[in-house]
């Protein structure tokens, strides 16, 4: 691991916070080195893409956010009470069906043409299904979080063409134009 930090004790401590439904105030270093303070209710610890993540409810944003465990610079229990009903409880199995590269974003119903091996896309997106077969490509539909899905789609190069939703198609076109501009 690039961060060179021992994480075993921290994993144990956050596991205990989850079991005890204990809110925690963390000092967190975001991706671009910005330091923020957040009070969170840890609900799960996941390992994905070579890192451990704490999935926690953040009352300020009224949603679950992901915090890379190695980027938590300091933490302490909080007196702030956060309660979640059983219906609001975090479901990591459901999350794993929709998220890619631990990048949340907005949930969308994605449709794309795929010229690669269909199983590769179906394996990447567990909610995916082939909705049409043509002689040289298939049409696939999946419920995904847009940011992580975009990373995978871009990695497929000319084997993919996003066809819906329109807003996501426009976003992909803009990204591809920006990429092409770097080569001028």
JSON list of C-alpha atoms in Angstrom, two decimals:
[
{"chain": "A", "resi": 1, "resn": "UNK", "atom": "CA", "xyz": [0.00, 0.00, 0.00]},
{"chain": "A", "resi": 2, "resn": "UNK", "atom": "CA", "xyz": [1.29, 3.43, -0.92]},
{"chain": "A", "resi": 3, "resn": "UNK", "atom": "CA", "xyz": [0.11, 5.04, 2.32]},
{"chain": "A", "resi": 4, "resn": "UNK", "atom": "CA", "xyz": [2.39, 2.80, 4.44]},
{"chain": "A", "resi": 5, "resn": "UNK", "atom": "CA", "xyz": [-0.02, 2.91, 7.40]},
{"chain": "A", "resi": 6, "resn": "UNK", "atom": "CA", "xyz": [-0.88, 0.04, 9.71]},
{"chain": "A", "resi": 7, "resn": "UNK", "atom": "CA", "xyz": [-4.66, -0.26, 9.56]},
{"chain": "A", "resi": 8, "resn": "UNK", "atom": "CA", "xyz": [-5.50, -3.28, 11.70]},
{"chain": "A", "resi": 9, "resn": "UNK", "atom": "CA", "xyz": [-6.18, -1.32, 14.91]},
{"chain": "A", "resi": 10, "resn": "UNK", "atom": "CA", "xyz": [-8.16, 1.28, 13.02]},
{"chain": "A", "resi": 11, "resn": "UNK", "atom": "CA", "xyz": [-10.25, -1.42, 11.32]},
{"chain": "A", "resi": 12, "resn": "UNK", "atom": "CA", "xyz": [-11.01, -2.90, 14.74]},
{"chain": "A", "resi": 13, "resn": "UNK", "atom": "CA", "xyz": [-11.96, 0.47, 16.22]},
{"chain": "A", "resi": 14, "resn": "UNK", "atom": "CA", "xyz": [-14.31, 1.36, 13.37]},
{"chain": "A", "resi": 15, "resn": "UNK", "atom": "CA", "xyz": [-15.85, -2.12, 13.54]},
{"chain": "A", "resi": 16, "resn": "UNK", "atom": "CA", "xyz": [-16.60, -1.44, 17.21]},
{"chain": "A", "resi": 17, "resn": "UNK", "atom": "CA", "xyz": [-18.15, 1.95, 16.35]},
{"chain": "A", "resi": 18, "resn": "UNK", "atom": "CA", "xyz": [-20.41, 0.15, 13.87]},
{"chain": "A", "resi": 19, "resn": "UNK", "atom": "CA", "xyz": [-21.47, -2.52, 16.38]},
{"chain": "A", "resi": 20, "resn": "UNK", "atom": "CA", "xyz": [-22.17, 0.12, 19.06]},
{"chain": "A", "resi": 21, "resn": "UNK", "atom": "CA", "xyz": [-23.84, 2.56, 16.61]},
{"chain": "A", "resi": 22, "resn": "UNK", "atom": "CA", "xyz": [-21.43, 5.22, 17.90]},
{"chain": "A", "resi": 23, "resn": "UNK", "atom": "CA", "xyz": [-21.02, 8.50, 16.04]},
{"chain": "A", "resi": 24, "resn": "UNK", "atom": "CA", "xyz": [-17.49, 9.64, 15.43]},
{"chain": "A", "resi": 25, "resn": "UNK", "atom": "CA", "xyz": [-15.90, 12.96, 14.57]},
{"chain": "A", "resi": 26, "resn": "UNK", "atom": "CA", "xyz": [-13.11, 12.53, 12.05]},
{"chain": "A", "resi": 27, "resn": "UNK", "atom": "CA", "xyz": [-10.46, 14.76, 10.56]},
{"chain": "A", "resi": 28, "resn": "UNK", "atom": "CA", "xyz": [-10.26, 13.59, 6.98]},
{"chain": "A", "resi": 29, "resn": "UNK", "atom": "CA", "xyz": [-7.91, 14.33, 4.10]},
{"chain": "A", "resi": 30, "resn": "UNK", "atom": "CA", "xyz": [-9.87, 14.44, 0.86]},
{"chain": "A", "resi": 31, "resn": "UNK", "atom": "CA", "xyz": [-8.49, 13.28, -2.48]},
{"chain": "A", "resi": 32, "resn": "UNK", "atom": "CA", "xyz": [-6.84, 16.61, -3.34]},
{"chain": "A", "resi": 33, "resn": "UNK", "atom": "CA", "xyz": [-5.29, 17.04, 0.14]},
{"chain": "A", "resi": 34, "resn": "UNK", "atom": "CA", "xyz": [-8.06, 19.29, 1.54]},
{"chain": "A", "resi": 35, "resn": "UNK", "atom": "CA", "xyz": [-8.57, 18.61, 5.26]},
{"chain": "A", "resi": 36, "resn": "UNK", "atom": "CA", "xyz": [-12.16, 18.55, 6.57]},
{"chain": "A", "resi": 37, "resn": "UNK", "atom": "CA", "xyz": [-13.86, 17.68, 9.85]},
{"chain": "A", "resi": 38, "resn": "UNK", "atom": "CA", "xyz": [-16.95, 15.48, 9.69]},
{"chain": "A", "resi": 39, "resn": "UNK", "atom": "CA", "xyz": [-19.20, 13.85, 12.25]},
{"chain": "A", "resi": 40, "resn": "UNK", "atom": "CA", "xyz": [-20.36, 10.52, 10.91]},
{"chain": "A", "resi": 41, "resn": "UNK", "atom": "CA", "xyz": [-22.15, 7.35, 11.89]},
{"chain": "A", "resi": 42, "resn": "UNK", "atom": "CA", "xyz": [-20.04, 4.44, 10.58]},
{"chain": "A", "resi": 43, "resn": "UNK", "atom": "CA", "xyz": [-22.21, 1.65, 9.17]},
{"chain": "A", "resi": 44, "resn": "UNK", "atom": "CA", "xyz": [-19.84, -0.62, 7.22]},
{"chain": "A", "resi": 45, "resn": "UNK", "atom": "CA", "xyz": [-16.21, -1.26, 6.40]},
{"chain": "A", "resi": 46, "resn": "UNK", "atom": "CA", "xyz": [-15.54, -2.41, 2.84]},
{"chain": "A", "resi": 47, "resn": "UNK", "atom": "CA", "xyz": [-12.44, -3.43, 0.96]},
{"chain": "A", "resi": 48, "resn": "UNK", "atom": "CA", "xyz": [-12.40, -2.43, -2.69]},
{"chain": "A", "resi": 49, "resn": "UNK", "atom": "CA", "xyz": [-9.85, -1.37, -5.26]},
{"chain": "A", "resi": 50, "resn": "UNK", "atom": "CA", "xyz": [-6.95, -2.10, -2.87]},
{"chain": "A", "resi": 51, "resn": "UNK", "atom": "CA", "xyz": [-8.22, 0.16, -0.06]},
{"chain": "A", "resi": 52, "resn": "UNK", "atom": "CA", "xyz": [-10.44, -0.06, 3.02]},
{"chain": "A", "resi": 53, "resn": "UNK", "atom": "CA", "xyz": [-13.42, 2.28, 3.12]},
{"chain": "A", "resi": 54, "resn": "UNK", "atom": "CA", "xyz": [-15.72, 3.30, 5.94]},
{"chain": "A", "resi": 55, "resn": "UNK", "atom": "CA", "xyz": [-19.25, 3.76, 4.68]},
{"chain": "A", "resi": 56, "resn": "UNK", "atom": "CA", "xyz": [-20.91, 6.22, 7.03]},
{"chain": "A", "resi": 57, "resn": "UNK", "atom": "CA", "xyz": [-24.08, 8.21, 7.30]},
{"chain": "A", "resi": 58, "resn": "UNK", "atom": "CA", "xyz": [-23.36, 11.93, 7.29]},
{"chain": "A", "resi": 59, "resn": "UNK", "atom": "CA", "xyz": [-26.27, 13.90, 8.78]},
{"chain": "A", "resi": 60, "resn": "UNK", "atom": "CA", "xyz": [-25.05, 17.18, 7.28]},
{"chain": "A", "resi": 61, "resn": "UNK", "atom": "CA", "xyz": [-25.42, 15.79, 3.75]},
{"chain": "A", "resi": 62, "resn": "UNK", "atom": "CA", "xyz": [-28.24, 13.38, 4.73]},
{"chain": "A", "resi": 63, "resn": "UNK", "atom": "CA", "xyz": [-26.66, 10.47, 2.88]},
{"chain": "A", "resi": 64, "resn": "UNK", "atom": "CA", "xyz": [-24.03, 7.78, 3.02]},
{"chain": "A", "resi": 65, "resn": "UNK", "atom": "CA", "xyz": [-20.51, 8.81, 2.08]},
{"chain": "A", "resi": 66, "resn": "UNK", "atom": "CA", "xyz": [-17.30, 6.83, 1.68]},
{"chain": "A", "resi": 67, "resn": "UNK", "atom": "CA", "xyz": [-14.16, 7.60, 3.63]},
{"chain": "A", "resi": 68, "resn": "UNK", "atom": "CA", "xyz": [-10.89, 5.89, 2.81]},
{"chain": "A", "resi": 69, "resn": "UNK", "atom": "CA", "xyz": [-9.62, 4.51, 6.10]},
{"chain": "A", "resi": 70, "resn": "UNK", "atom": "CA", "xyz": [-6.02, 5.58, 5.49]},
{"chain": "A", "resi": 71, "resn": "UNK", "atom": "CA", "xyz": [-7.12, 9.20, 4.90]},
{"chain": "A", "resi": 72, "resn": "UNK", "atom": "CA", "xyz": [-8.74, 9.52, 8.33]},
{"chain": "A", "resi": 73, "resn": "UNK", "atom": "CA", "xyz": [-6.07, 11.55, 10.11]},
{"chain": "A", "resi": 74, "resn": "UNK", "atom": "CA", "xyz": [-7.70, 11.59, 13.55]},
{"chain": "A", "resi": 75, "resn": "UNK", "atom": "CA", "xyz": [-10.95, 10.38, 15.07]},
{"chain": "A", "resi": 76, "resn": "UNK", "atom": "CA", "xyz": [-12.78, 10.47, 18.37]},
{"chain": "A", "resi": 77, "resn": "UNK", "atom": "CA", "xyz": [-16.19, 9.43, 19.57]},
{"chain": "A", "resi": 78, "resn": "UNK", "atom": "CA", "xyz": [-18.82, 12.12, 19.36]},
{"chain": "A", "resi": 79, "resn": "UNK", "atom": "CA", "xyz": [-21.58, 13.11, 21.74]},
{"chain": "A", "resi": 80, "resn": "UNK", "atom": "CA", "xyz": [-23.78, 13.90, 18.73]},
{"chain": "A", "resi": 81, "resn": "UNK", "atom": "CA", "xyz": [-26.50, 11.26, 18.51]},
{"chain": "A", "resi": 82, "resn": "UNK", "atom": "CA", "xyz": [-27.40, 9.91, 15.09]},
{"chain": "A", "resi": 83, "resn": "UNK", "atom": "CA", "xyz": [-30.05, 7.27, 14.80]},
{"chain": "A", "resi": 84, "resn": "UNK", "atom": "CA", "xyz": [-31.09, 5.31, 11.75]},
{"chain": "A", "resi": 85, "resn": "UNK", "atom": "CA", "xyz": [-34.24, 3.26, 11.44]},
{"chain": "A", "resi": 86, "resn": "UNK", "atom": "CA", "xyz": [-34.07, -0.29, 10.21]},
{"chain": "A", "resi": 87, "resn": "UNK", "atom": "CA", "xyz": [-35.43, 0.86, 6.86]},
{"chain": "A", "resi": 88, "resn": "UNK", "atom": "CA", "xyz": [-32.65, 3.46, 6.57]},
{"chain": "A", "resi": 89, "resn": "UNK", "atom": "CA", "xyz": [-29.94, 0.95, 7.43]},
{"chain": "A", "resi": 90, "resn": "UNK", "atom": "CA", "xyz": [-27.06, 0.65, 5.00]},
{"chain": "A", "resi": 91, "resn": "UNK", "atom": "CA", "xyz": [-27.13, -2.45, 2.79]},
{"chain": "A", "resi": 92, "resn": "UNK", "atom": "CA", "xyz": [-23.64, -3.21, 1.50]},
{"chain": "A", "resi": 93, "resn": "UNK", "atom": "CA", "xyz": [-24.83, -6.04, -0.76]},
{"chain": "A", "resi": 94, "resn": "UNK", "atom": "CA", "xyz": [-27.15, -3.67, -2.59]},
{"chain": "A", "resi": 95, "resn": "UNK", "atom": "CA", "xyz": [-24.42, -1.05, -2.85]},
{"chain": "A", "resi": 96, "resn": "UNK", "atom": "CA", "xyz": [-22.00, -3.53, -4.43]},
{"chain": "A", "resi": 97, "resn": "UNK", "atom": "CA", "xyz": [-24.50, -4.14, -7.23]},
{"chain": "A", "resi": 98, "resn": "UNK", "atom": "CA", "xyz": [-24.56, -0.46, -8.21]},
{"chain": "A", "resi": 99, "resn": "UNK", "atom": "CA", "xyz": [-21.15, 0.99, -7.40]},
{"chain": "A", "resi": 100, "resn": "UNK", "atom": "CA", "xyz": [-17.83, 0.73, -9.16]},
{"chain": "A", "resi": 101, "resn": "UNK", "atom": "CA", "xyz": [-14.39, 1.87, -8.07]},
{"chain": "A", "resi": 102, "resn": "UNK", "atom": "CA", "xyz": [-15.89, 3.08, -4.76]},
{"chain": "A", "resi": 103, "resn": "UNK", "atom": "CA", "xyz": [-17.11, 6.17, -6.59]},
{"chain": "A", "resi": 104, "resn": "UNK", "atom": "CA", "xyz": [-20.73, 6.92, -5.73]},
{"chain": "A", "resi": 105, "resn": "UNK", "atom": "CA", "xyz": [-22.36, 9.68, -7.81]},
{"chain": "A", "resi": 106, "resn": "UNK", "atom": "CA", "xyz": [-25.96, 9.64, -8.90]},
{"chain": "A", "resi": 107, "resn": "UNK", "atom": "CA", "xyz": [-27.92, 6.44, -9.50]},
{"chain": "A", "resi": 108, "resn": "UNK", "atom": "CA", "xyz": [-28.99, 6.13, -13.13]},
{"chain": "A", "resi": 109, "resn": "UNK", "atom": "CA", "xyz": [-30.38, 3.54, -15.51]},
{"chain": "A", "resi": 110, "resn": "UNK", "atom": "CA", "xyz": [-27.58, 3.24, -18.03]},
{"chain": "A", "resi": 111, "resn": "UNK", "atom": "CA", "xyz": [-27.99, 1.89, -21.58]},
{"chain": "A", "resi": 112, "resn": "UNK", "atom": "CA", "xyz": [-25.05, 1.27, -23.86]},
{"chain": "A", "resi": 113, "resn": "UNK", "atom": "CA", "xyz": [-24.01, -0.60, -26.97]},
{"chain": "A", "resi": 114, "resn": "UNK", "atom": "CA", "xyz": [-21.11, -2.96, -26.34]},
{"chain": "A", "resi": 115, "resn": "UNK", "atom": "CA", "xyz": [-18.85, -4.52, -28.97]},
{"chain": "A", "resi": 116, "resn": "UNK", "atom": "CA", "xyz": [-16.71, -6.42, -26.45]},
{"chain": "A", "resi": 117, "resn": "UNK", "atom": "CA", "xyz": [-17.38, -9.71, -24.72]},
{"chain": "A", "resi": 118, "resn": "UNK", "atom": "CA", "xyz": [-20.85, -9.24, -23.15]},
{"chain": "A", "resi": 119, "resn": "UNK", "atom": "CA", "xyz": [-19.92, -11.21, -20.02]},
{"chain": "A", "resi": 120, "resn": "UNK", "atom": "CA", "xyz": [-17.20, -8.65, -19.23]},
{"chain": "A", "resi": 121, "resn": "UNK", "atom": "CA", "xyz": [-19.83, -5.92, -18.94]},
{"chain": "A", "resi": 122, "resn": "UNK", "atom": "CA", "xyz": [-22.36, -8.15, -17.22]},
{"chain": "A", "resi": 123, "resn": "UNK", "atom": "CA", "xyz": [-19.75, -9.13, -14.62]},
{"chain": "A", "resi": 124, "resn": "UNK", "atom": "CA", "xyz": [-18.80, -5.50, -14.01]},
{"chain": "A", "resi": 125, "resn": "UNK", "atom": "CA", "xyz": [-22.42, -4.38, -13.56]},
{"chain": "A", "resi": 126, "resn": "UNK", "atom": "CA", "xyz": [-24.32, -7.00, -11.50]},
{"chain": "A", "resi": 127, "resn": "UNK", "atom": "CA", "xyz": [-27.70, -5.41, -12.30]},
{"chain": "A", "resi": 128, "resn": "UNK", "atom": "CA", "xyz": [-26.98, -5.51, -16.05]},
{"chain": "A", "resi": 129, "resn": "UNK", "atom": "CA", "xyz": [-28.96, -7.39, -18.61]},
{"chain": "A", "resi": 130, "resn": "UNK", "atom": "CA", "xyz": [-28.68, -7.69, -22.37]},
{"chain": "A", "resi": 131, "resn": "UNK", "atom": "CA", "xyz": [-31.76, -6.03, -23.87]},
{"chain": "A", "resi": 132, "resn": "UNK", "atom": "CA", "xyz": [-30.90, -6.51, -27.56]},
{"chain": "A", "resi": 133, "resn": "UNK", "atom": "CA", "xyz": [-28.49, -8.59, -29.63]},
{"chain": "A", "resi": 134, "resn": "UNK", "atom": "CA", "xyz": [-27.18, -7.50, -33.01]},
{"chain": "A", "resi": 135, "resn": "UNK", "atom": "CA", "xyz": [-24.69, -9.20, -35.31]},
{"chain": "A", "resi": 136, "resn": "UNK", "atom": "CA", "xyz": [-21.65, -7.38, -33.90]},
{"chain": "A", "resi": 137, "resn": "UNK", "atom": "CA", "xyz": [-22.79, -5.79, -30.61]},
{"chain": "A", "resi": 138, "resn": "UNK", "atom": "CA", "xyz": [-25.27, -6.07, -27.74]},
{"chain": "A", "resi": 139, "resn": "UNK", "atom": "CA", "xyz": [-27.30, -3.43, -25.95]},
{"chain": "A", "resi": 140, "resn": "UNK", "atom": "CA", "xyz": [-26.93, -3.57, -22.18]},
{"chain": "A", "resi": 141, "resn": "UNK", "atom": "CA", "xyz": [-29.00, -1.87, -19.49]},
{"chain": "A", "resi": 142, "resn": "UNK", "atom": "CA", "xyz": [-27.95, -1.55, -15.84]},
{"chain": "A", "resi": 143, "resn": "UNK", "atom": "CA", "xyz": [-28.75, 0.47, -12.75]},
{"chain": "A", "resi": 144, "resn": "UNK", "atom": "CA", "xyz": [-25.46, 2.07, -11.69]},
{"chain": "A", "resi": 145, "resn": "UNK", "atom": "CA", "xyz": [-23.91, 5.05, -9.97]},
{"chain": "A", "resi": 146, "resn": "UNK", "atom": "CA", "xyz": [-22.77, 7.31, -12.80]},
{"chain": "A", "resi": 147, "resn": "UNK", "atom": "CA", "xyz": [-19.23, 8.28, -11.75]},
{"chain": "A", "resi": 148, "resn": "UNK", "atom": "CA", "xyz": [-17.85, 4.77, -11.25]},
{"chain": "A", "resi": 149, "resn": "UNK", "atom": "CA", "xyz": [-19.67, 3.48, -14.34]},
{"chain": "A", "resi": 150, "resn": "UNK", "atom": "CA", "xyz": [-18.11, 6.27, -16.39]},
{"chain": "A", "resi": 151, "resn": "UNK", "atom": "CA", "xyz": [-14.60, 5.20, -15.35]},
{"chain": "A", "resi": 152, "resn": "UNK", "atom": "CA", "xyz": [-15.25, 1.65, -16.54]},
{"chain": "A", "resi": 153, "resn": "UNK", "atom": "CA", "xyz": [-16.99, 2.72, -19.75]},
{"chain": "A", "resi": 154, "resn": "UNK", "atom": "CA", "xyz": [-14.07, 4.98, -20.68]},
{"chain": "A", "resi": 155, "resn": "UNK", "atom": "CA", "xyz": [-11.67, 2.09, -20.08]},
{"chain": "A", "resi": 156, "resn": "UNK", "atom": "CA", "xyz": [-13.44, 0.15, -22.85]},
{"chain": "A", "resi": 157, "resn": "UNK", "atom": "CA", "xyz": [-12.41, 2.59, -25.60]},
{"chain": "A", "resi": 158, "resn": "UNK", "atom": "CA", "xyz": [-14.20, 2.11, -28.91]},
{"chain": "A", "resi": 159, "resn": "UNK", "atom": "CA", "xyz": [-16.00, -1.02, -27.67]},
{"chain": "A", "resi": 160, "resn": "UNK", "atom": "CA", "xyz": [-18.72, 1.07, -26.03]},
{"chain": "A", "resi": 161, "resn": "UNK", "atom": "CA", "xyz": [-21.28, 3.70, -27.00]},
{"chain": "A", "resi": 162, "resn": "UNK", "atom": "CA", "xyz": [-23.54, 5.11, -24.29]},
{"chain": "A", "resi": 163, "resn": "UNK", "atom": "CA", "xyz": [-27.08, 5.67, -25.55]},
{"chain": "A", "resi": 164, "resn": "UNK", "atom": "CA", "xyz": [-29.02, 6.68, -22.41]},
{"chain": "A", "resi": 165, "resn": "UNK", "atom": "CA", "xyz": [-29.74, 8.67, -20.32]},
{"chain": "A", "resi": 166, "resn": "UNK", "atom": "CA", "xyz": [-29.27, 11.78, -22.48]},
{"chain": "A", "resi": 167, "resn": "UNK", "atom": "CA", "xyz": [-27.55, 13.79, -19.72]},
{"chain": "A", "resi": 168, "resn": "UNK", "atom": "CA", "xyz": [-24.99, 11.02, -19.23]},
{"chain": "A", "resi": 169, "resn": "UNK", "atom": "CA", "xyz": [-24.43, 10.73, -23.01]},
{"chain": "A", "resi": 170, "resn": "UNK", "atom": "CA", "xyz": [-23.67, 14.48, -23.11]},
{"chain": "A", "resi": 171, "resn": "UNK", "atom": "CA", "xyz": [-21.30, 14.11, -20.16]},
{"chain": "A", "resi": 172, "resn": "UNK", "atom": "CA", "xyz": [-19.44, 11.27, -21.93]},
{"chain": "A", "resi": 173, "resn": "UNK", "atom": "CA", "xyz": [-19.18, 13.33, -25.15]},
{"chain": "A", "resi": 174, "resn": "UNK", "atom": "CA", "xyz": [-17.72, 16.26, -23.22]},
{"chain": "A", "resi": 175, "resn": "UNK", "atom": "CA", "xyz": [-15.20, 14.02, -21.48]},
{"chain": "A", "resi": 176, "resn": "UNK", "atom": "CA", "xyz": [-14.17, 12.42, -24.78]},
{"chain": "A", "resi": 177, "resn": "UNK", "atom": "CA", "xyz": [-13.79, 15.86, -26.40]},
{"chain": "A", "resi": 178, "resn": "UNK", "atom": "CA", "xyz": [-11.60, 16.98, -23.50]},
{"chain": "A", "resi": 179, "resn": "UNK", "atom": "CA", "xyz": [-9.51, 13.81, -23.88]},
{"chain": "A", "resi": 180, "resn": "UNK", "atom": "CA", "xyz": [-9.10, 14.32, -27.64]},
{"chain": "A", "resi": 181, "resn": "UNK", "atom": "CA", "xyz": [-8.11, 17.97, -27.10]},
{"chain": "A", "resi": 182, "resn": "UNK", "atom": "CA", "xyz": [-5.14, 16.85, -25.01]},
{"chain": "A", "resi": 183, "resn": "UNK", "atom": "CA", "xyz": [-3.67, 15.18, -28.10]},
{"chain": "A", "resi": 184, "resn": "UNK", "atom": "CA", "xyz": [-3.59, 18.32, -30.27]}
]
